[in-house]
Amino acid sequence: MHITLRQLKVFAAAARHLSFTRAAEELHLTQPAVSMQIRQLEENIGLPMFEPLGRQVDLTEAGRTLHDYVQRIDEILAEAEEVFEGMKGLRRGHLRVSVASTANYFATRLLADFSKQYAEVNISLDVTNRETLLRQLASNETDIVIMGEPPSDMDLEAETFMENPLVAIAAPKHPLASDNSIPLKTLAQERFVMRERGSGTRGAITRFFERRGVKLLTGMEMGSNEAIKQAVEAGLGLGIVSLHTLELELETGRLVVLHAEDLPIRRHWYMVHRRGKRSTPVTRAFHDYVLAEAERHVRLPADVAELS
Ligand code: PGA
């Protein structure tokens, strides 16, 4: 198979646009030049990569397969470039960080500080839930992920850097708010506002109560910590969220942390990347920065800080 990087580049543009004309525009080539490169590629591989679809083209099965490989080749070339930049002692490059939505509260500040020190690093941040983070790790769409404990059956390297206590919260007017020792069974009689399926927080809560044989009464489901806090404040039920999401509400007294038996749920934050992924000076610098600085970016009132 004698395929060239140039043919793959032309193919990638055509596959992205599903149009030879637009691929030609992107690459500043003529449309016949694009068609010729693709014809040669198809002859080299021995299979058609595109099939006509109305006035456009679509990828064949072989085309989709090649597209997957081309994306991987692109990532490896980008990684190689950053490794070479690092060997030249340069502190620039690209850093793709993805964080669990619950970690966003401290992670955004952490990244802002990091980017001040590494002004030439181009950082992209994605904030999403656990399920999506795992998918991004599997498809190598991210360099470093900050999340709750990752599953052991994936090929990942993970390092914990900070505790992540999950606490029960209520509106200050709630009858349990002033109770200093709430048995778990009493808590379980209350209705809880829960995060969406796929959330790491939700998984940890479910396991915690299952292990103790306590059935939690769940009510509304919400797709973000912000929505949960608003709902609890409005009296729609109780909630269990990471203490790290509560800075503002505790400071302003809009929510209180309940003193319940066995709580907080002890969880940890991890830095995670795919096993075998080459580190670059930028990823190493970020890794060291998180280990040294993460705790400084969590801001909690003194009376709950010891839960952390
Ligand atoms: P979540 O993740 O934002 O998906 O709940 C947090 C965690 O895994 O602890």
Short mmCIF file of C-alpha atoms and ligand atoms in Angstrom, two decimals:
data_model
loop_
_atom_site.label_atom_id
_atom_site.label_comp_id
_atom_site.label_asym_id
_atom_site.label_seq_id
_atom_site.Cartn_x
_atom_site.Cartn_y
_atom_site.Cartn_z
CA MET A 1 0.00 0.00 0.00
CA HIS A 2 1.71 3.20 -1.16
CA ILE A 3 -0.38 5.92 0.35
CA THR A 4 1.15 9.31 0.98
CA LEU A 5 0.51 11.82 3.74
CA ARG A 6 -0.60 14.25 1.07
CA GLN A 7 -3.31 11.87 -0.16
CA LEU A 8 -4.47 11.39 3.42
CA LYS A 9 -4.66 15.14 3.97
CA VAL A 10 -6.79 15.58 0.85
CA PHE A 11 -8.95 12.63 1.87
CA ALA A 12 -9.43 14.07 5.40
CA ALA A 13 -10.64 17.40 3.99
CA ALA A 14 -13.03 15.68 1.56
CA ALA A 15 -14.34 13.41 4.34
CA ARG A 16 -14.85 16.36 6.65
CA HIS A 17 -16.80 18.38 4.08
CA LEU A 18 -18.31 15.44 2.18
CA SER A 19 -17.57 17.54 -0.88
CA PHE A 20 -14.56 17.57 -3.22
CA THR A 21 -15.28 21.17 -4.17
CA ARG A 22 -15.15 22.43 -0.60
CA ALA A 23 -12.10 20.29 0.16
CA ALA A 24 -10.40 21.94 -2.84
CA GLU A 25 -11.31 25.39 -1.48
CA GLU A 26 -9.92 24.57 1.95
CA LEU A 27 -6.66 23.24 0.55
CA HIS A 28 -6.32 25.90 -2.18
CA LEU A 29 -6.35 23.26 -4.91
CA THR A 30 -8.50 22.77 -7.97
CA GLN A 31 -11.35 20.31 -7.79
CA PRO A 32 -9.76 17.98 -10.43
CA ALA A 33 -6.55 17.93 -8.33
CA VAL A 34 -8.57 16.73 -5.32
CA SER A 35 -10.37 14.09 -7.40
CA MET A 36 -7.05 12.85 -8.75
CA GLN A 37 -5.47 12.49 -5.28
CA ILE A 38 -8.50 10.58 -4.07
CA ARG A 39 -8.55 8.34 -7.15
CA GLN A 40 -4.89 7.47 -6.59
CA LEU A 41 -5.58 6.77 -2.91
CA GLU A 42 -8.49 4.48 -3.84
CA GLU A 43 -6.32 2.67 -6.39
CA ASN A 44 -3.56 2.19 -3.81
CA ILE A 45 -5.95 0.78 -1.24
CA GLY A 46 -8.05 -1.09 -3.79
CA LEU A 47 -11.42 0.07 -2.44
CA PRO A 48 -13.67 3.07 -3.10
CA MET A 49 -13.67 5.62 -0.26
CA PHE A 50 -16.64 7.72 -1.42
CA GLU A 51 -19.98 7.00 -3.03
CA PRO A 52 -22.31 9.52 -4.66
CA LEU A 53 -25.19 10.73 -2.51
CA GLY A 54 -27.46 13.14 -4.37
CA ARG A 55 -25.34 16.12 -5.34
CA GLN A 56 -22.82 15.35 -2.60
CA VAL A 57 -20.70 12.35 -1.69
CA ASP A 58 -20.81 10.04 1.29
CA LEU A 59 -18.12 7.84 2.86
CA THR A 60 -18.20 4.13 2.12
CA GLU A 61 -17.49 1.68 4.94
CA ALA A 62 -13.83 1.65 3.85
CA GLY A 63 -13.89 5.45 3.79
CA ARG A 64 -15.18 5.61 7.37
CA THR A 65 -12.51 3.18 8.48
CA LEU A 66 -9.79 5.22 6.79
CA HIS A 67 -11.23 8.37 8.37
CA ASP A 68 -10.80 6.85 11.85
CA TYR A 69 -7.18 5.97 11.07
CA VAL A 70 -6.48 9.43 9.67
CA GLN A 71 -7.77 11.05 12.86
CA ARG A 72 -5.44 8.86 14.90
CA ILE A 73 -2.49 9.68 12.62
CA ASP A 74 -3.27 13.40 13.03
CA GLU A 75 -3.28 13.07 16.81
CA ILE A 76 0.03 11.20 16.81
CA LEU A 77 1.62 13.81 14.55
CA ALA A 78 0.36 16.61 16.82
CA GLU A 79 1.74 14.74 19.84
CA ALA A 80 5.09 14.26 18.09
CA GLU A 81 5.21 17.95 17.32
CA GLU A 82 4.67 18.83 20.98
CA VAL A 83 7.29 16.33 22.13
CA PHE A 84 9.82 17.89 19.72
CA GLU A 85 8.88 21.39 20.84
CA GLY A 86 9.55 20.17 24.38
CA MET A 87 12.97 18.79 23.37
CA LYS A 88 13.75 22.26 22.07
CA GLY A 89 12.87 23.55 25.53
CA LEU A 90 9.79 25.43 24.41
CA ARG A 91 6.90 25.99 26.77
CA ARG A 92 4.26 26.28 24.15
CA GLY A 93 1.79 23.90 22.65
CA HIS A 94 -1.74 22.83 23.12
CA LEU A 95 -3.31 21.47 26.30
CA ARG A 96 -6.74 19.87 26.20
CA VAL A 97 -8.21 19.54 29.67
CA SER A 98 -11.61 18.05 30.39
CA VAL A 99 -13.14 18.25 33.84
CA ALA A 100 -16.16 16.76 35.55
CA SER A 101 -18.86 19.39 35.85
CA THR A 102 -18.52 19.14 39.63
CA ALA A 103 -14.79 19.94 39.45
CA ASN A 104 -15.39 23.05 37.39
CA TYR A 105 -15.71 25.23 40.49
CA PHE A 106 -12.03 25.03 41.36
CA ALA A 107 -10.68 23.81 38.00
CA THR A 108 -11.50 26.99 36.12
CA ARG A 109 -9.55 29.10 38.62
CA LEU A 110 -6.72 26.58 38.53
CA LEU A 111 -6.51 26.78 34.75
CA ALA A 112 -6.71 30.56 34.74
CA ASP A 113 -3.70 30.74 37.06
CA PHE A 114 -1.80 28.13 35.09
CA SER A 115 -2.42 29.97 31.85
CA LYS A 116 -0.97 33.18 33.33
CA GLN A 117 2.31 31.36 33.93
CA TYR A 118 2.21 29.58 30.57
CA ALA A 119 0.91 32.37 28.41
CA GLU A 120 2.02 30.63 25.21
CA VAL A 121 0.12 27.44 25.91
CA ASN A 122 -3.12 27.26 24.03
CA ILE A 123 -5.59 25.71 26.51
CA SER A 124 -8.97 24.27 25.75
CA LEU A 125 -11.30 23.31 28.59
CA ASP A 126 -14.32 21.08 28.33
CA VAL A 127 -16.71 20.72 31.27
CA THR A 128 -18.93 17.66 31.14
CA ASN A 129 -20.15 14.69 33.16
CA ARG A 130 -18.34 11.47 33.97
CA GLU A 131 -19.80 9.39 31.17
CA THR A 132 -18.67 11.85 28.50
CA LEU A 133 -15.22 12.17 30.11
CA LEU A 134 -14.72 8.42 29.85
CA ARG A 135 -15.73 8.50 26.19
CA GLN A 136 -13.25 11.31 25.53
CA LEU A 137 -10.47 9.33 27.22
CA ALA A 138 -11.32 6.24 25.17
CA SER A 139 -11.19 8.17 21.90
CA ASN A 140 -8.10 10.19 22.87
CA GLU A 141 -9.90 13.52 22.51
CA THR A 142 -8.30 14.99 25.61
CA ASP A 143 -4.87 15.19 27.28
CA ILE A 144 -5.80 15.33 30.97
CA VAL A 145 -9.09 14.71 32.70
CA ILE A 146 -10.04 15.80 36.22
CA MET A 147 -12.75 13.53 37.56
CA GLY A 148 -13.89 11.22 40.37
CA GLU A 149 -12.33 7.75 40.62
CA PRO A 150 -12.05 6.30 37.10
CA PRO A 151 -13.13 2.71 36.35
CA SER A 152 -10.43 0.07 36.71
CA ASP A 153 -11.37 -1.76 33.51
CA MET A 154 -10.12 1.00 31.18
CA ASP A 155 -6.50 1.47 30.14
CA LEU A 156 -5.93 4.64 32.17
CA GLU A 157 -3.40 6.13 34.52
CA ALA A 158 -4.92 7.97 37.44
CA GLU A 159 -3.51 9.89 40.34
CA THR A 160 -5.50 11.36 43.18
CA PHE A 161 -4.69 14.90 44.28
CA MET A 162 -7.46 16.08 46.61
CA GLU A 163 -10.44 14.91 48.63
CA ASN A 164 -13.93 15.52 47.28
CA PRO A 165 -16.46 15.26 50.12
CA LEU A 166 -20.11 14.88 49.11
CA VAL A 167 -22.42 16.53 51.62
CA ALA A 168 -26.18 16.66 52.15
CA ILE A 169 -27.64 20.13 51.72
CA ALA A 170 -30.91 21.81 52.67
CA ALA A 171 -32.54 25.21 52.63
CA PRO A 172 -31.78 27.04 55.91
CA LYS A 173 -35.48 26.89 56.88
CA HIS A 174 -35.65 23.09 56.58
CA PRO A 175 -36.53 21.33 59.89
CA LEU A 176 -33.37 19.18 59.71
CA ALA A 177 -31.11 22.19 59.20
CA SER A 178 -30.58 22.71 62.94
CA ASP A 179 -30.29 19.01 63.87
CA ASN A 180 -26.76 18.16 64.97
CA SER A 181 -26.89 14.42 64.40
CA ILE A 182 -29.32 13.13 61.77
CA PRO A 183 -29.59 9.33 61.53
CA LEU A 184 -29.33 7.99 57.97
CA LYS A 185 -32.84 6.49 58.25
CA THR A 186 -34.30 9.95 59.01
CA LEU A 187 -32.47 11.38 56.03
CA ALA A 188 -33.89 8.62 53.85
CA GLN A 189 -37.44 9.74 54.64
CA GLU A 190 -36.77 13.00 52.81
CA ARG A 191 -37.07 13.44 49.06
CA PHE A 192 -33.78 14.03 47.21
CA VAL A 193 -33.14 16.00 44.05
CA MET A 194 -30.66 13.93 42.02
CA ARG A 195 -28.13 14.53 39.26
CA GLU A 196 -28.64 12.96 35.81
CA ARG A 197 -27.68 9.38 34.93
CA GLY A 198 -23.99 9.24 33.96
CA SER A 199 -22.97 11.66 36.73
CA GLY A 200 -20.16 10.43 38.99
CA THR A 201 -21.75 12.15 42.00
CA ARG A 202 -24.98 10.28 41.42
CA GLY A 203 -23.12 6.95 41.13
CA ALA A 204 -21.29 7.57 44.41
CA ILE A 205 -24.53 8.48 46.25
CA THR A 206 -26.33 5.41 44.94
CA ARG A 207 -23.48 3.08 45.99
CA PHE A 208 -23.21 4.73 49.42
CA PHE A 209 -26.88 4.15 50.31
CA GLU A 210 -27.05 0.70 48.68
CA ARG A 211 -24.11 -0.46 50.80
CA ARG A 212 -25.95 0.62 53.94
CA GLY A 213 -29.19 -0.99 52.83
CA VAL A 214 -30.97 2.36 52.86
CA LYS A 215 -33.39 3.20 50.08
CA LEU A 216 -33.17 6.82 49.04
CA LEU A 217 -36.36 8.60 48.06
CA THR A 218 -35.50 10.38 44.86
CA GLY A 219 -37.55 13.08 43.23
CA MET A 220 -36.63 15.35 40.41
CA GLU A 221 -33.55 14.75 38.27
CA MET A 222 -31.39 17.68 37.22
CA GLY A 223 -28.53 17.91 34.74
CA SER A 224 -26.25 20.19 36.77
CA ASN A 225 -25.11 21.04 40.28
CA GLU A 226 -26.39 24.58 39.80
CA ALA A 227 -29.92 23.31 39.12
CA ILE A 228 -29.79 21.03 42.17
CA LYS A 229 -28.73 23.85 44.45
CA GLN A 230 -31.47 26.12 43.13
CA ALA A 231 -34.07 23.38 43.61
CA VAL A 232 -32.94 22.67 47.18
CA GLU A 233 -32.94 26.35 47.99
CA ALA A 234 -36.48 26.60 46.61
CA GLY A 235 -37.56 23.79 48.94
CA LEU A 236 -38.01 21.04 46.33
CA GLY A 237 -36.16 18.56 48.51
CA LEU A 238 -32.69 17.82 49.86
CA GLY A 239 -29.61 17.29 47.75
CA ILE A 240 -26.20 15.65 47.97
CA VAL A 241 -23.45 17.49 46.15
CA SER A 242 -19.72 17.98 46.33
CA LEU A 243 -18.70 20.47 49.00
CA HIS A 244 -16.61 22.09 46.27
CA THR A 245 -19.73 23.29 44.47
CA LEU A 246 -21.03 25.21 47.49
CA GLU A 247 -18.63 28.09 47.98
CA LEU A 248 -21.09 30.84 47.17
CA GLU A 249 -24.22 29.36 48.76
CA LEU A 250 -22.49 28.68 52.09
CA GLU A 251 -20.90 32.09 52.14
CA THR A 252 -24.23 33.81 51.54
CA GLY A 253 -26.19 31.45 53.80
CA ARG A 254 -28.55 30.34 51.02
CA LEU A 255 -27.92 26.65 51.79
CA VAL A 256 -26.70 24.70 54.80
CA VAL A 257 -24.72 21.47 55.12
CA LEU A 258 -26.64 18.86 57.14
CA HIS A 259 -24.95 16.97 59.97
CA ALA A 260 -25.95 13.47 58.97
CA GLU A 261 -24.63 10.14 60.17
CA ASP A 262 -21.76 8.71 58.02
CA LEU A 263 -21.70 11.79 55.81
CA PRO A 264 -19.81 13.25 54.02
CA ILE A 265 -19.34 10.57 51.40
CA ARG A 266 -15.57 10.39 51.00
CA ARG A 267 -14.68 10.76 47.37
CA HIS A 268 -11.47 11.95 45.69
CA TRP A 269 -10.45 13.98 42.70
CA TYR A 270 -8.17 12.29 40.19
CA MET A 271 -6.04 13.42 37.31
CA VAL A 272 -6.44 10.86 34.54
CA HIS A 273 -4.91 10.19 31.14
CA ARG A 274 -4.72 7.30 28.74
CA ARG A 275 -2.07 4.74 29.60
CA GLY A 276 0.90 5.09 27.28
CA LYS A 277 0.09 8.63 26.21
CA ARG A 278 3.39 10.49 25.79
CA SER A 279 3.74 13.37 28.19
CA THR A 280 4.92 16.74 26.90
CA PRO A 281 6.55 19.55 28.91
CA VAL A 282 3.15 21.24 28.95
CA THR A 283 1.23 18.23 30.27
CA ARG A 284 3.97 17.60 32.84
CA ALA A 285 3.88 21.22 33.97
CA PHE A 286 0.10 21.08 34.32
CA HIS A 287 0.26 17.81 36.23
CA ASP A 288 2.77 19.24 38.73
CA TYR A 289 0.79 22.43 39.02
CA VAL A 290 -2.43 20.59 39.91
CA LEU A 291 -0.64 18.50 42.56
CA ALA A 292 0.87 21.59 44.16
CA GLU A 293 -1.90 24.14 43.76
CA ALA A 294 -5.35 22.50 43.57
CA GLU A 295 -6.22 22.84 47.27
CA ARG A 296 -5.44 26.54 47.21
CA HIS A 297 -8.19 27.05 44.64
CA VAL A 298 -10.98 25.63 46.80
CA ARG A 299 -12.53 28.39 48.87
CA LEU A 300 -14.78 27.33 51.72
CA PRO A 301 -15.99 28.96 54.92
CA ALA A 302 -13.97 27.89 57.95
CA ASP A 303 -16.82 25.93 59.63
CA VAL A 304 -17.09 23.44 56.75
CA ALA A 305 -13.49 23.53 55.54
CA GLU A 306 -12.57 20.72 57.94
CA LEU A 307 -14.93 18.37 56.07
CA SER A 308 -12.59 18.69 53.10
P1 PGA B 1 -19.97 14.44 37.94
O1 PGA B 1 -18.55 13.93 38.43
O2 PGA B 1 -19.87 15.93 37.69
O3 PGA B 1 -20.20 13.61 36.69
O4 PGA B 1 -20.98 14.13 39.00
C1 PGA B 1 -18.05 14.16 39.68
C2 PGA B 1 -17.46 12.91 40.28
O5 PGA B 1 -17.20 11.93 39.55
O6 PGA B 1 -17.28 12.89 41.51
#
